[in-house]
């Protein structure tokens, strides 16, 4: 057995390394090592602590979750009261604040301000003594809060030890929040299981912090940003608020990068405008910005007015949640026949746009929320996410309330609606007989990553299907100039462009062709696997009735195999494929290579996270060698976002905008196909 001193040394090294990696991962969003390596260190620490229980310490990173289930939270009297803040909502909020501050101080010159975000979460006071986190408390009524230390310890972004800490007492104040992506993921998982969802990330954060079982609290991913101080003893304060935040950041406490020191009302307004533009792409909710007089001496001079400091103000943005009337519920039919209840709302301005439709996801969720037609509901639109009905407002004065029933027959084609056993989704059984599914199938067939028919958008597909000119993808290849001439807003030139786009789609790679068929569970990467494995459409067709042959393909299991079998079993699907071939569509295996090269050529890539097989520069070089371009930020013009380990907000943005996301393996595949 190793010497005790050696074990001690190793424990210390491991704990320090893990704390450093926690910080790089959760606070800086810039990890140094892959997850697997972190897990290895963590396991080694757990094992070593188990072997040497006498050397375990309460502040080890392995002890973030470990507390008991509580009966209630203990009250905590705040050493320094946790105050509230004055709020401005009008455009001239910045100017009003600046004028007030200068009047109070009797200063004519421009004042220096610290500007930051107003995070939408839950206020928390973290108390560090000698650099160790000893207590975390909610705000409560401002004088007395609740001791939520156990739960707060489970938040990885909050350090249990401060780096470069001067000692003494340091209370850090800030906001615990749940990121948008974590919120969406949590809700999607709950919805899949038919379990209750969270109304918004703020409730998610507040609910987990006030959860009596720390094991449950640890399951909801929370984070933290500091914005100020409580009691401080034994530390010489910096002279400014921005200096305080810099100092906290250097101790390992998360401080948002989106902050600025500016001067005068104009500086405040510019910050307000900058953040308004940024708001949708932030990975967390904010409800405004906060302006603070930067000099702590001037803050002292200004003091407080009852419970609000005179030196700070919150300037709000339009709310991301609004109340409105639910006029009706309609049902939308998707490509695979899934029926989605959609709320028809009294138009309402929310999250910066006017919303009149919002998703209700599925019947189960609608029931759980107790939503009925005629109700007052809460609509949420945050970031680039589709607006949704978050819940209903209990209001017994509603003039009428109708229960919504899922139709028994498809509202578009009249086919029977079914719900498979164990599924929470209702589906139309009409398949391609259903105009809604047909439209979606055509749009999918023509989409950029499938057959890439430029110019065949929603409005055009609506007209082509509604007039009966096009029923199946094969009909697209039969279109003539005169068929298009009679359509709305279709000039001769655009008709010609469309026809030539259709013509040039005939030689797409086999993998794209397979993807374009819209076989359930066959996404882009499965389509590529199939193309590579079978090499030709003929070979795929020949194998398509034999499960054993299909599951030979890497990554294809019984569920996908069955879905392929079902697809090729449908007579009309075979008919459409034969007709496509007859019209001159030539999906060719040889085109895999050609297709891959052209998939990079002219395309715009964004790289995020840590790649393990090559450096960023190498990846960039490869893309450029194949005729692609690498840019720094994600927009609707981005073709691919390549995501390595621990990606940053670019990944969220790609998901929100529906940009194609490739993991490293997929990217490597794409590149190797292209050279
Ligand atoms: S300063 C004495 N700064 O807004 C000033 N508050 O105050 C105390 N909040 O519940 C507040 N982001 O939790 C401040 N950057 C920020 C903030 C912020 C969010 C919350 C805070 C408080 C509420 C009203």
XYZ file of C-alpha atoms and ligand atoms in Angstrom:
699
model
C 0.000 0.000 0.000
C 1.175 3.449 -0.830
C 2.537 5.718 1.857
C -0.089 7.911 3.468
C 1.798 11.003 2.432
C 1.701 9.860 -1.195
C -2.037 9.264 -0.992
C -2.529 12.674 0.548
C -0.516 14.241 -2.223
C -2.473 12.426 -4.933
C -5.814 13.379 -3.332
C -4.749 17.004 -3.280
C -3.620 16.911 -6.914
C -6.844 15.238 -8.033
C -9.087 17.628 -6.119
C -7.273 20.642 -7.477
C -7.313 19.288 -11.016
C -11.043 18.519 -10.845
C -11.844 21.948 -9.451
C -9.823 23.529 -12.220
C -11.624 21.465 -14.886
C -15.013 22.245 -13.328
C -14.135 25.901 -13.594
C -12.951 25.643 -17.213
C -16.060 23.674 -18.176
C -18.875 25.307 -16.216
C -17.635 28.857 -15.769
C -15.397 29.615 -18.728
C -17.167 27.253 -21.147
C -13.675 26.423 -22.382
C -12.583 22.969 -21.205
C -8.990 21.805 -21.327
C -9.581 18.063 -21.459
C -12.181 15.715 -22.995
C -15.102 14.547 -20.839
C -13.730 11.015 -20.709
C -10.500 12.243 -19.134
C -12.449 14.283 -16.570
C -14.550 11.227 -15.726
C -11.378 9.218 -15.245
C -9.954 11.733 -12.767
C -13.271 11.897 -10.950
C -13.505 8.121 -10.640
C -9.953 7.904 -9.395
C -10.760 10.458 -6.687
C -13.925 8.617 -5.621
C -12.043 5.326 -5.392
C -9.173 6.818 -3.472
C -11.541 8.506 -1.007
C -13.442 5.247 -0.532
C -10.216 3.397 0.175
C -9.096 6.073 2.625
C -12.225 7.357 4.343
C -10.038 8.951 7.006
C -8.704 11.349 4.346
C -12.096 12.360 2.937
C -13.021 16.035 3.395
C -16.467 17.671 3.286
C -15.374 20.111 0.579
C -14.129 17.557 -1.873
C -15.596 17.955 -5.394
C -17.040 14.462 -4.950
C -19.269 15.806 -2.181
C -21.406 18.213 -4.176
C -24.412 15.949 -3.827
C -24.550 14.189 -0.544
C -26.916 15.921 1.779
C -30.010 14.436 3.402
C -33.631 15.009 2.418
C -34.862 17.932 4.525
C -38.212 18.518 6.244
C -37.962 22.253 5.758
C -35.373 24.935 5.071
C -33.846 26.763 8.034
C -34.337 30.528 8.128
C -31.236 32.669 7.578
C -31.044 36.285 8.715
C -29.068 38.199 6.126
C -26.065 40.072 7.529
C -26.799 42.789 4.986
C -30.395 42.994 3.692
C -30.989 41.831 0.110
C -32.605 44.761 -1.580
C -34.773 45.199 -4.557
C -34.154 47.467 -7.507
C -36.125 50.171 -9.255
C -37.448 49.248 -12.688
C -37.862 51.351 -15.815
C -39.711 50.077 -18.850
C -39.952 53.080 -21.143
C -37.461 53.993 -23.856
C -36.263 56.971 -21.858
C -35.470 54.842 -18.784
C -31.733 55.339 -19.234
C -32.013 59.120 -19.526
C -34.330 59.350 -16.506
C -31.934 57.350 -14.362
C -28.902 59.381 -15.451
C -30.738 62.653 -14.782
C -31.799 61.486 -11.314
C -28.299 60.358 -10.378
C -26.705 63.646 -11.454
C -29.332 65.695 -9.670
C -28.869 63.770 -6.419
C -25.091 64.067 -6.637
C -25.165 67.625 -7.904
C -22.753 66.627 -10.663
C -22.928 68.129 -14.128
C -20.258 66.022 -15.803
C -20.839 62.566 -17.294
C -21.101 59.779 -14.743
C -19.364 56.435 -15.199
C -21.735 53.454 -15.158
C -21.332 49.702 -14.988
C -23.881 48.016 -17.268
C -24.835 44.383 -16.976
C -27.610 41.916 -17.752
C -30.685 41.435 -15.625
C -30.716 37.667 -15.295
C -34.097 36.032 -14.962
C -33.685 33.501 -12.190
C -33.534 33.433 -8.426
C -31.445 35.729 -6.200
C -28.967 33.877 -3.975
C -26.475 34.951 -1.337
C -23.307 32.826 -1.178
C -21.321 33.140 2.027
C -17.632 32.273 1.884
C -15.567 32.165 5.083
C -11.801 31.825 4.662
C -12.562 31.110 0.992
C -14.860 28.141 1.696
C -18.539 28.116 0.768
C -20.312 27.808 4.115
C -23.841 28.902 3.342
C -26.205 29.729 0.512
C -29.492 31.484 1.148
C -32.464 32.702 -0.869
C -33.553 36.289 -0.668
C -36.818 35.620 1.157
C -38.339 38.899 2.272
C -34.956 40.615 1.980
C -34.257 40.383 5.739
C -34.642 36.655 6.278
C -34.152 34.009 3.596
C -33.906 30.230 3.558
C -30.824 28.073 3.900
C -30.477 26.223 0.594
C -26.778 25.348 0.927
C -27.188 21.661 0.055
C -28.906 22.392 -3.218
C -26.618 25.225 -4.202
C -23.586 22.983 -3.684
C -24.871 20.810 -6.542
C -24.432 23.707 -8.999
C -21.103 22.990 -10.637
C -20.483 26.565 -11.717
C -20.392 27.670 -8.069
C -16.942 27.097 -6.553
C -16.801 25.348 -3.201
C -13.417 27.036 -2.663
C -12.380 30.434 -3.896
C -9.165 30.830 -5.831
C -6.818 33.690 -4.723
C -9.116 34.455 -1.819
C -8.004 37.009 0.739
C -9.720 35.172 3.616
C -12.206 36.692 6.044
C -15.882 36.842 5.073
C -17.054 37.368 1.536
C -20.712 37.240 0.593
C -21.339 37.037 -3.141
C -24.771 37.866 -4.529
C -26.086 36.754 -7.833
C -28.680 34.876 -9.768
C -29.175 31.133 -10.074
C -30.669 30.322 -13.471
C -31.464 27.483 -15.845
C -30.104 27.824 -19.393
C -32.577 27.749 -22.282
C -31.110 24.631 -23.812
C -31.219 22.785 -20.493
C -34.803 23.947 -20.030
C -35.811 22.752 -23.526
C -34.068 19.425 -23.016
C -35.619 18.898 -19.618
C -39.091 19.652 -20.968
C -38.638 17.521 -24.093
C -37.692 14.560 -21.913
C -40.631 15.157 -19.598
C -43.014 15.463 -22.566
C -41.757 12.214 -24.051
C -42.528 10.483 -20.795
C -45.866 12.238 -20.444
C -44.661 13.986 -17.253
C -45.232 17.602 -16.144
C -43.123 20.246 -17.835
C -41.662 23.455 -16.437
C -43.421 26.690 -17.346
C -40.178 28.614 -17.880
C -36.502 28.439 -16.914
C -37.052 30.764 -13.942
C -39.585 28.390 -12.388
C -37.172 25.585 -13.179
C -34.436 27.313 -11.209
C -36.652 28.350 -8.301
C -38.268 24.901 -8.113
C -34.970 23.066 -7.943
C -33.437 25.398 -5.397
C -36.487 24.949 -3.177
C -36.466 21.178 -3.623
C -36.054 19.438 -0.271
C -34.266 16.436 -1.735
C -30.797 17.501 -2.938
C -30.544 14.402 -5.171
C -33.537 15.688 -7.146
C -32.211 19.230 -7.158
C -28.934 17.971 -8.630
C -30.805 16.483 -11.603
C -31.935 19.857 -12.879
C -29.023 21.637 -14.492
C -28.580 25.107 -12.991
C -25.971 27.780 -13.300
C -25.047 31.068 -11.641
C -23.899 34.623 -12.365
C -22.635 37.022 -9.690
C -23.720 40.679 -9.717
C -22.787 42.063 -6.320
C -21.707 41.666 -2.704
C -23.290 41.191 0.710
C -21.267 41.242 3.919
C -17.523 41.668 3.448
C -14.932 41.436 6.229
C -11.166 41.411 5.858
C -11.048 42.359 2.211
C -10.066 45.746 0.808
C -12.818 46.556 -1.669
C -11.914 47.718 -5.158
C -12.991 51.278 -5.949
C -15.606 50.396 -8.528
C -18.433 47.939 -9.108
C -16.767 46.707 -12.295
C -13.592 46.170 -10.240
C -15.612 44.068 -7.773
C -16.918 41.865 -10.588
C -13.416 41.504 -12.061
C -12.119 40.465 -8.641
C -14.930 37.913 -8.212
C -14.182 36.497 -11.668
C -10.526 36.091 -10.716
C -11.613 34.048 -7.698
C -13.377 31.589 -9.998
C -16.897 32.935 -9.566
C -18.988 33.065 -12.757
C -19.470 36.622 -13.992
C -21.146 37.274 -17.344
C -18.945 38.609 -20.144
C -21.789 40.735 -21.378
C -21.020 43.819 -19.314
C -19.582 47.187 -20.038
C -18.337 50.327 -18.359
C -19.796 53.383 -20.117
C -20.410 57.069 -19.486
C -23.526 59.174 -19.520
C -27.056 58.486 -20.718
C -25.829 57.853 -24.264
C -23.561 55.070 -23.073
C -26.451 53.450 -21.195
C -28.714 53.655 -24.241
C -26.058 52.104 -26.469
C -25.718 49.164 -24.061
C -29.511 48.748 -23.968
C -29.570 48.619 -27.795
C -26.624 46.233 -28.031
C -28.186 43.763 -25.603
C -31.605 44.000 -27.299
C -29.963 42.671 -30.475
C -28.115 39.987 -28.563
C -31.023 38.860 -26.442
C -32.424 36.117 -28.686
C -29.065 34.460 -29.123
C -28.128 34.398 -25.432
C -28.205 30.875 -24.001
C -30.270 32.056 -20.997
C -33.279 34.308 -20.338
C -32.831 37.916 -19.325
C -35.621 40.371 -18.688
C -33.611 43.549 -19.070
C -30.319 45.247 -18.316
C -29.108 46.836 -15.082
C -27.259 50.153 -14.848
C -25.151 50.854 -11.750
C -23.113 53.882 -10.773
C -19.623 52.447 -11.077
C -17.850 54.297 -8.262
C -18.501 52.644 -4.903
C -17.870 55.995 -3.185
C -20.614 57.625 -5.245
C -22.888 54.650 -4.536
C -22.395 55.322 -0.801
C -23.159 58.954 -1.276
C -26.388 58.181 -3.139
C -27.555 55.628 -0.591
C -31.002 54.069 -0.510
C -34.577 55.090 -0.838
C -36.540 52.728 1.426
C -35.632 49.330 -0.054
C -34.096 50.374 -3.350
C -30.625 51.737 -3.999
C -30.560 55.143 -5.700
C -27.450 54.077 -7.615
C -28.987 51.268 -9.651
C -31.898 50.731 -11.968
C -33.225 47.857 -14.075
C -34.252 48.754 -17.618
C -36.602 46.086 -18.894
C -37.269 44.647 -22.348
C -40.635 43.476 -23.625
C -41.598 40.388 -21.634
C -41.046 36.932 -23.105
C -44.287 35.818 -21.544
C -47.678 37.424 -21.997
C -51.260 36.678 -21.181
C -53.772 36.444 -23.978
C -57.019 34.781 -24.992
C -57.084 31.313 -26.529
C -59.638 31.714 -29.304
C -59.423 28.281 -30.788
C -57.299 25.173 -31.131
C -56.497 23.845 -34.576
C -54.691 20.706 -35.541
C -51.610 20.730 -37.755
C -50.500 17.650 -39.669
C -46.770 17.062 -40.043
C -44.766 15.091 -42.604
C -45.004 11.834 -40.706
C -48.687 12.435 -39.998
C -48.192 13.611 -36.422
C -51.050 15.838 -35.261
C -50.034 18.872 -33.247
C -52.635 21.015 -31.487
C -51.899 24.648 -32.288
C -53.328 27.504 -30.247
C -55.035 30.280 -32.206
C -54.479 33.298 -30.008
C -55.702 36.820 -29.722
C -52.551 38.413 -31.212
C -50.143 39.474 -28.494
C -46.738 41.206 -28.454
C -44.312 38.849 -26.760
C -40.524 38.513 -26.847
C -40.317 41.272 -29.440
C -42.839 39.987 -32.035
C -46.571 39.606 -32.445
C -47.660 36.040 -31.883
C -51.010 34.605 -32.936
C -50.169 30.890 -33.142
C -48.394 28.825 -30.506
C -47.773 25.137 -30.132
C -49.514 23.022 -27.514
C -47.232 20.039 -28.350
C -49.674 17.163 -27.833
C -52.988 16.227 -26.300
C -51.478 14.944 -23.064
C -49.615 18.097 -22.352
C -52.642 20.179 -23.221
C -54.742 18.147 -20.763
C -52.173 18.371 -18.025
C -52.060 22.112 -18.368
C -55.849 22.098 -18.233
C -56.087 24.419 -21.220
C -59.490 24.960 -22.811
C -60.702 27.103 -25.660
C -61.816 30.437 -24.198
C -59.145 30.416 -21.481
C -56.688 33.129 -20.671
C -53.306 31.550 -21.331
C -49.643 32.412 -20.877
C -47.696 32.506 -24.115
C -43.934 32.156 -24.011
C -41.559 33.134 -26.825
C -37.923 33.265 -25.787
C -34.902 33.190 -28.044
C -35.470 31.690 -31.469
C -37.678 28.958 -30.093
C -41.203 28.376 -31.470
C -43.806 30.159 -29.308
C -45.667 27.877 -26.945
C -48.574 28.004 -24.539
C -46.847 27.702 -21.184
C -49.969 27.398 -19.077
C -53.386 28.777 -18.288
C -54.384 31.551 -15.974
C -57.065 30.468 -13.554
C -59.913 32.829 -14.157
C -63.445 31.779 -13.338
C -64.957 34.739 -15.120
C -64.187 33.249 -18.581
C -67.270 33.691 -20.747
C -67.029 30.215 -22.233
C -64.642 27.282 -21.996
C -64.670 24.454 -24.497
C -62.772 21.297 -24.087
C -60.597 20.382 -27.038
C -60.952 16.901 -28.486
C -58.473 15.330 -30.838
C -60.352 14.723 -34.103
C -61.054 11.096 -34.977
C -60.358 11.854 -38.606
C -57.566 13.878 -40.163
C -58.740 17.474 -40.680
C -56.918 17.555 -44.012
C -57.668 14.222 -45.696
C -60.324 12.590 -43.535
C -58.287 9.432 -42.885
C -58.519 7.754 -39.518
C -56.452 9.204 -36.680
C -54.711 6.658 -34.454
C -52.543 6.657 -31.400
C -50.100 3.790 -31.202
C -49.959 1.921 -27.938
C -47.580 3.578 -25.517
C -47.200 6.663 -27.680
C -48.448 10.103 -26.748
C -48.687 11.143 -30.399
C -51.784 11.061 -32.553
C -51.189 10.347 -36.226
C -53.101 10.568 -39.461
C -53.025 7.205 -41.232
C -53.502 8.768 -44.663
C -49.825 8.633 -45.597
C -49.176 10.254 -48.944
C -52.911 10.280 -49.619
C -53.090 13.133 -47.102
C -52.470 16.503 -48.734
C -50.814 17.850 -45.573
C -48.410 14.940 -45.436
C -47.910 15.142 -49.175
C -46.994 18.815 -48.928
C -44.584 18.141 -46.109
C -43.156 15.151 -47.980
C -42.584 17.296 -51.079
C -40.948 20.037 -49.049
C -38.708 17.456 -47.435
C -37.884 15.876 -50.812
C -36.866 19.269 -52.215
C -35.084 20.510 -49.082
C -31.483 21.587 -49.139
C -30.046 18.486 -47.570
C -32.205 16.149 -49.658
C -32.629 16.763 -53.409
C -31.871 20.456 -52.997
C -34.400 21.950 -55.401
C -33.888 25.668 -55.045
C -37.054 27.774 -55.127
C -39.560 25.059 -54.250
C -40.892 26.632 -51.074
C -44.007 26.312 -48.973
C -46.266 28.677 -50.948
C -45.443 26.999 -54.232
C -45.933 23.495 -52.864
C -49.297 24.572 -51.425
C -50.450 25.730 -54.836
C -49.067 22.751 -56.731
C -50.748 20.291 -54.389
C -54.007 22.225 -53.998
C -54.468 22.543 -57.766
C -53.724 18.846 -58.148
C -50.815 19.437 -60.515
C -48.392 17.634 -58.224
C -49.221 14.639 -56.065
C -45.899 12.884 -55.643
C -42.230 13.870 -55.973
C -42.202 12.154 -59.367
C -44.769 14.679 -60.626
C -42.221 17.442 -60.105
C -40.139 16.036 -62.937
C -43.159 16.127 -65.275
C -43.780 19.848 -64.761
C -43.801 22.031 -67.853
C -43.538 25.761 -68.263
C -47.287 26.018 -68.963
C -48.170 24.179 -65.719
C -46.372 26.874 -63.789
C -47.554 29.840 -65.813
C -50.988 29.877 -64.207
C -49.701 29.914 -60.619
C -49.706 32.985 -58.389
C -46.662 35.203 -58.527
C -44.860 32.985 -61.006
C -43.175 34.889 -63.794
C -41.594 33.300 -66.817
C -38.119 33.734 -65.418
C -38.849 32.137 -62.059
C -40.676 29.283 -63.779
C -37.572 28.648 -65.867
C -35.337 28.796 -62.827
C -37.498 26.293 -61.013
C -37.549 23.893 -63.942
C -33.793 23.997 -64.265
C -33.386 23.489 -60.503
C -35.601 20.417 -60.796
C -33.619 19.196 -63.784
C -30.282 19.533 -62.054
C -31.531 17.642 -58.997
C -31.723 14.467 -61.083
C -28.136 13.481 -60.433
C -27.982 13.771 -56.665
C -26.003 11.263 -54.645
C -27.708 8.050 -53.615
C -27.549 9.031 -49.934
C -29.491 12.228 -50.611
C -32.050 10.338 -52.636
C -32.604 7.845 -49.818
C -32.906 10.677 -47.308
C -35.366 12.521 -49.575
C -37.828 9.609 -49.488
C -38.736 10.558 -45.926
C -38.622 7.038 -44.521
C -39.417 7.215 -40.815
C -36.271 7.074 -38.659
C -34.012 7.427 -41.709
C -32.270 10.736 -41.232
C -29.336 12.080 -43.122
C -26.684 9.969 -41.489
C -28.649 6.709 -41.703
C -29.260 7.453 -45.371
C -25.519 7.818 -45.846
C -24.869 4.542 -44.040
C -27.370 2.787 -46.282
C -25.900 4.287 -49.438
C -22.394 3.317 -48.459
C -23.372 -0.186 -47.452
C -25.552 -1.126 -50.391
C -23.932 0.987 -53.077
C -27.009 1.158 -55.318
C -30.725 1.668 -55.125
C -31.246 -1.783 -56.617
C -29.198 -3.443 -53.891
C -31.061 -1.504 -51.190
C -34.413 -2.479 -52.664
C -33.356 -6.107 -52.854
C -32.332 -6.081 -49.189
C -35.272 -4.054 -48.011
C -37.506 -6.940 -47.060
C -34.911 -8.790 -45.009
C -34.274 -7.527 -41.507
C -30.999 -9.467 -41.167
C -29.529 -7.751 -44.180
C -30.532 -4.315 -42.967
C -29.164 -4.672 -39.480
C -25.791 -5.571 -40.971
C -25.494 -1.869 -41.676
C -23.626 -0.152 -38.842
C -25.939 1.769 -36.512
C -29.142 0.270 -37.906
C -31.223 -1.587 -35.358
C -34.571 -3.392 -35.534
C -36.685 -0.225 -35.220
C -35.062 1.469 -38.205
C -34.968 -1.795 -40.124
C -38.709 -2.254 -39.663
C -39.444 1.206 -40.754
C -37.447 0.608 -43.964
C -39.224 -2.689 -44.532
C -42.616 -1.038 -44.058
C -41.716 1.719 -46.472
C -40.674 -0.600 -49.276
C -43.676 -2.820 -48.588
C -46.024 -0.005 -49.529
C -46.959 -0.443 -53.111
C -47.330 3.264 -53.810
C -43.852 4.022 -52.489
C -42.343 1.586 -54.998
C -44.486 3.141 -57.683
C -43.194 6.627 -56.879
C -39.583 5.404 -56.905
C -40.074 3.674 -60.256
C -41.644 6.768 -61.688
C -38.803 8.938 -60.442
C -36.364 6.647 -62.228
C -38.515 6.743 -65.347
C -38.426 10.548 -65.280
C -34.637 10.424 -65.352
C -33.682 10.698 -61.686
C -30.364 8.841 -61.387
C -29.416 8.336 -57.771
C -25.991 6.886 -58.128
C -23.507 5.367 -55.768
C -20.717 6.932 -57.754
C -22.239 10.231 -56.822
C -21.450 9.703 -53.160
C -17.956 11.022 -53.731
C -19.072 13.733 -56.071
C -21.935 14.648 -53.831
C -19.707 14.844 -50.794
C -17.227 17.163 -52.438
C -20.008 19.406 -53.579
C -21.497 19.316 -50.099
C -18.468 21.179 -48.838
C -17.864 23.338 -51.867
C -19.363 26.764 -51.424
C -20.722 25.884 -47.978
C -20.237 27.861 -44.786
C -19.042 26.117 -41.641
C -18.816 27.196 -38.003
C -16.644 25.239 -35.555
C -17.417 25.075 -31.823
C -16.160 23.047 -28.877
C -12.989 20.995 -28.671
C -12.261 18.596 -31.516
C -10.176 15.592 -30.582
C -8.924 14.288 -33.933
C -7.646 17.542 -35.319
C -7.040 21.103 -34.250
C -9.387 23.883 -35.261
C -6.828 25.092 -37.754
C -6.545 21.675 -39.347
C -10.314 21.394 -39.631
C -10.447 24.839 -41.189
C -7.716 23.938 -43.654
C -9.556 20.812 -44.761
C -12.805 22.676 -45.283
C -11.102 25.377 -47.270
C -9.163 22.842 -49.340
C -12.532 21.395 -50.376
C -13.904 24.773 -51.348
C -15.806 25.570 -48.146
C -15.567 28.563 -45.843
C -15.238 28.860 -42.046
C -16.844 31.749 -40.188
C -17.055 32.714 -36.545
C -20.754 33.064 -35.896
C -23.879 31.074 -36.607
C -26.660 32.558 -38.714
C -29.327 31.291 -41.077
C -26.650 31.458 -43.791
C -24.521 28.845 -42.011
C -24.669 25.429 -43.692
C -22.986 23.304 -41.015
C -22.004 23.719 -37.397
C -19.308 21.254 -36.377
C -19.615 20.496 -32.684
C -16.758 19.155 -30.588
C -16.692 18.380 -26.887
C -18.393 20.920 -24.634
C -19.642 23.266 -27.313
C -20.578 26.821 -26.445
C -23.606 28.915 -27.289
C -22.999 28.468 -31.023
C -24.381 24.980 -30.695
C -27.551 26.318 -29.067
C -27.909 28.879 -31.788
C -27.486 26.236 -34.493
C -30.229 24.161 -32.888
C -32.474 27.168 -32.517
C -32.002 28.160 -36.166
C -32.289 24.595 -37.420
C -28.794 24.652 -38.924
C -27.305 21.255 -39.714
C -25.177 20.104 -36.778
C -22.363 17.613 -37.322
C -20.461 15.869 -34.574
C -16.798 15.217 -35.069
C -17.284 11.742 -36.520
C -19.847 12.986 -39.033
C -17.600 15.845 -39.982
C -14.635 13.490 -40.470
C -16.828 11.338 -42.669
C -17.951 14.285 -44.728
C -14.376 15.370 -45.255
C -13.068 11.914 -46.088
C -15.806 11.503 -48.665
C -14.741 14.742 -50.207
C -11.055 13.987 -50.802
S -28.550 44.293 -8.407
C -28.975 46.405 -4.475
N -27.985 43.191 -10.713
O -33.238 41.478 -9.984
C -29.120 45.917 -5.870
N -29.945 42.471 -9.594
O -33.408 43.535 -7.849
C -29.523 44.523 -5.903
N -31.167 40.681 -10.763
O -34.058 39.828 -7.234
C -29.791 43.941 -7.221
N -29.787 40.507 -12.466
O -31.977 38.886 -8.197
C -28.847 43.230 -9.682
N -27.323 42.266 -12.739
C -28.184 42.311 -11.715
C -29.310 41.478 -11.662
C -30.185 41.595 -10.583
C -30.893 40.038 -11.927
C -32.356 40.410 -9.928
C -32.071 40.248 -8.468
C -33.258 40.819 -7.771
C -34.046 41.474 -8.846
C -34.419 42.871 -8.465
